[in-house]
Amino acid sequence: MSEENPVVENPLTDTGTPAAPEAPRPPLVRRLLRSRTVRTATAAALAGALVGAGTVAWRTDTLPLAGASAPCWDSLGSGSMDALFGDRRTEVDEQSLHNDPMGDTGSYGQCRVTSYEGDRARRQVTVNVRRLDGLRGTDAQDWPREFLSSGMVPLGDGLPGMTSSSRAWIALPQACTGRDDFTGPTVVDIGMGRADFEVSPEYTLRDREALTGALINAANGVIDDFGCSGTYREPRDLHPPVLWDTTRTSMFCGIKALGLPAAYREDLRETRASGEGGPARICEAGYDSDETAVRLTTVTDPVLAEIYSRDALRSGAPVKGSRGYGRIGGNRAVYKAVCQTGPVMFVLEQLRPTSEGVRFTFTRDLLPAYVAAEAERIGCGPQKLTFPAA
């Protein structure tokens, strides 16, 4: 994908393709008049519910103005709200969307919806709009831990994102948001409860469907609020929920020719790998599903791969490759490969020490084999890695 002339990869409704970056943007007054967030803030102010700078709060069952905007930038209509919260009373805290005035966090705004049964909070959903960082490395740790997990599946249908029953995200079109060097995509992400918390397949399917629908609606609301045209379609057929399974030691993480060394087989008895065909493939393994010990992440989307750029250059000892480079530390290794489709990131993490003493040796023992086998699987081989002399 060319960064100078980015391709908008989202399927669109018949409203047309996303507009190119607006330069210059429409006059301020016109932007304010058509902004859903501003209309929301105005309605709330007239109702006496405007609290704080740029934050709107209301109870959806007592909103005094007829025809007031839906929660989260006029995006979550009754269908999404009913699917997420049923008929419970809800309260909304919403920030207007604008660039972070400090310029450091990449945040545009947040919307939080909490449902109540009586006075007891029952469910909370949080929607964030943010530009993922690749220059300082601030989004290479916490964001992937929640939004790149083995329980996620691709949205499919050409949609640039992933979803599960507790977390989901989608990248906004670059033609709408623009993009600077060394930054990842601007994303809308949505979270509900604890990441990767699952009760049963029935609840997983129900919650995943509700969360995915809310994500698409929120993204479309943000695109409209940003003054761009076009909308994302809700995906038609998602992969089945991803389940934990007994580790296949001769084909670790489902990767052909990747064997699991005998020293780790006692610790890594169960494995789960995310659905194929999305912007990233994530595999996690551990003694059981409650004790994840290692994570292997292959990021094939070249823009999303940028969030690991700093780590590939500055996080540990250098690693040389036949067609790439990287770094390896005590419990994390990042390798950037040059592929036909653009940069691909291979990230290997050991989250807890092995049972044979307090040792973090997994990344060094498995990185060369993992990169070589995974690169071959995605058509990016051959890749041969060498470590610096000890």
GROMACS .gro file of N, CA, C and O in nm, residues 67 70 99 112 135 203 205 260-261 274 295 297 344 387:
model
   56
   67GLY      N    1  -3.588   1.409   2.002
   67GLY     CA    2  -3.503   1.407   1.884
   67GLY      C    3  -3.357   1.434   1.912
   67GLY      O    4  -3.283   1.467   1.821
   70ALA      N    5  -2.812   1.042   1.938
   70ALA     CA    6  -2.783   0.915   2.002
   70ALA      C    7  -2.647   0.922   2.070
   70ALA      O    8  -2.565   1.008   2.039
   99ASN      N    9  -0.847   1.687   1.811
   99ASN     CA   10  -0.709   1.646   1.833
   99ASN      C   11  -0.666   1.673   1.975
   99ASN      O   12  -0.707   1.772   2.038
  112ARG      N   13  -1.829   0.674   2.703
  112ARG     CA   14  -1.852   0.562   2.795
  112ARG      C   15  -2.000   0.553   2.828
  112ARG      O   16  -2.062   0.651   2.868
  135LEU      N   17   0.612   0.629   1.678
  135LEU     CA   18   0.738   0.701   1.696
  135LEU      C   19   0.796   0.683   1.835
  135LEU      O   20   0.916   0.660   1.851
  203TYR      N   21  -2.299  -1.700   2.487
  203TYR     CA   22  -2.278  -1.561   2.526
  203TYR      C   23  -2.170  -1.496   2.440
  203TYR      O   24  -2.178  -1.377   2.408
  205LEU      N   25  -2.098  -1.551   2.122
  205LEU     CA   26  -2.157  -1.513   1.994
  205LEU      C   27  -2.248  -1.391   2.008
  205LEU      O   28  -2.243  -1.298   1.927
  260LEU      N   29   0.790  -2.703   1.879
  260LEU     CA   30   0.806  -2.647   2.014
  260LEU      C   31   0.915  -2.725   2.086
  260LEU      O   32   0.904  -2.847   2.104
  261PRO      N   33   1.021  -2.657   2.129
  261PRO     CA   34   1.127  -2.728   2.202
  261PRO      C   35   1.074  -2.801   2.324
  261PRO      O   36   0.980  -2.755   2.391
  274SER      N   37  -0.573  -1.680   1.665
  274SER     CA   38  -0.683  -1.599   1.613
  274SER      C   39  -0.717  -1.640   1.470
  274SER      O   40  -0.641  -1.710   1.403
  295ARG      N   41   0.315  -1.523   2.373
  295ARG     CA   42   0.230  -1.468   2.267
  295ARG      C   43   0.316  -1.448   2.142
  295ARG      O   44   0.425  -1.391   2.149
  297THR      N   45   0.284  -1.285   1.763
  297THR     CA   46   0.201  -1.195   1.684
  297THR      C   47   0.267  -1.166   1.550
  297THR      O   48   0.382  -1.123   1.546
  344VAL      N   49   0.628  -0.628   0.747
  344VAL     CA   50   0.556  -0.722   0.834
  344VAL      C   51   0.632  -0.732   0.964
  344VAL      O   52   0.755  -0.743   0.965
  387PHE      N   53   2.191  -1.378   1.567
  387PHE     CA   54   2.201  -1.300   1.688
  387PHE      C   55   2.342  -1.243   1.701
  387PHE      O   56   2.437  -1.298   1.646
   0.00000   0.00000   0.00000
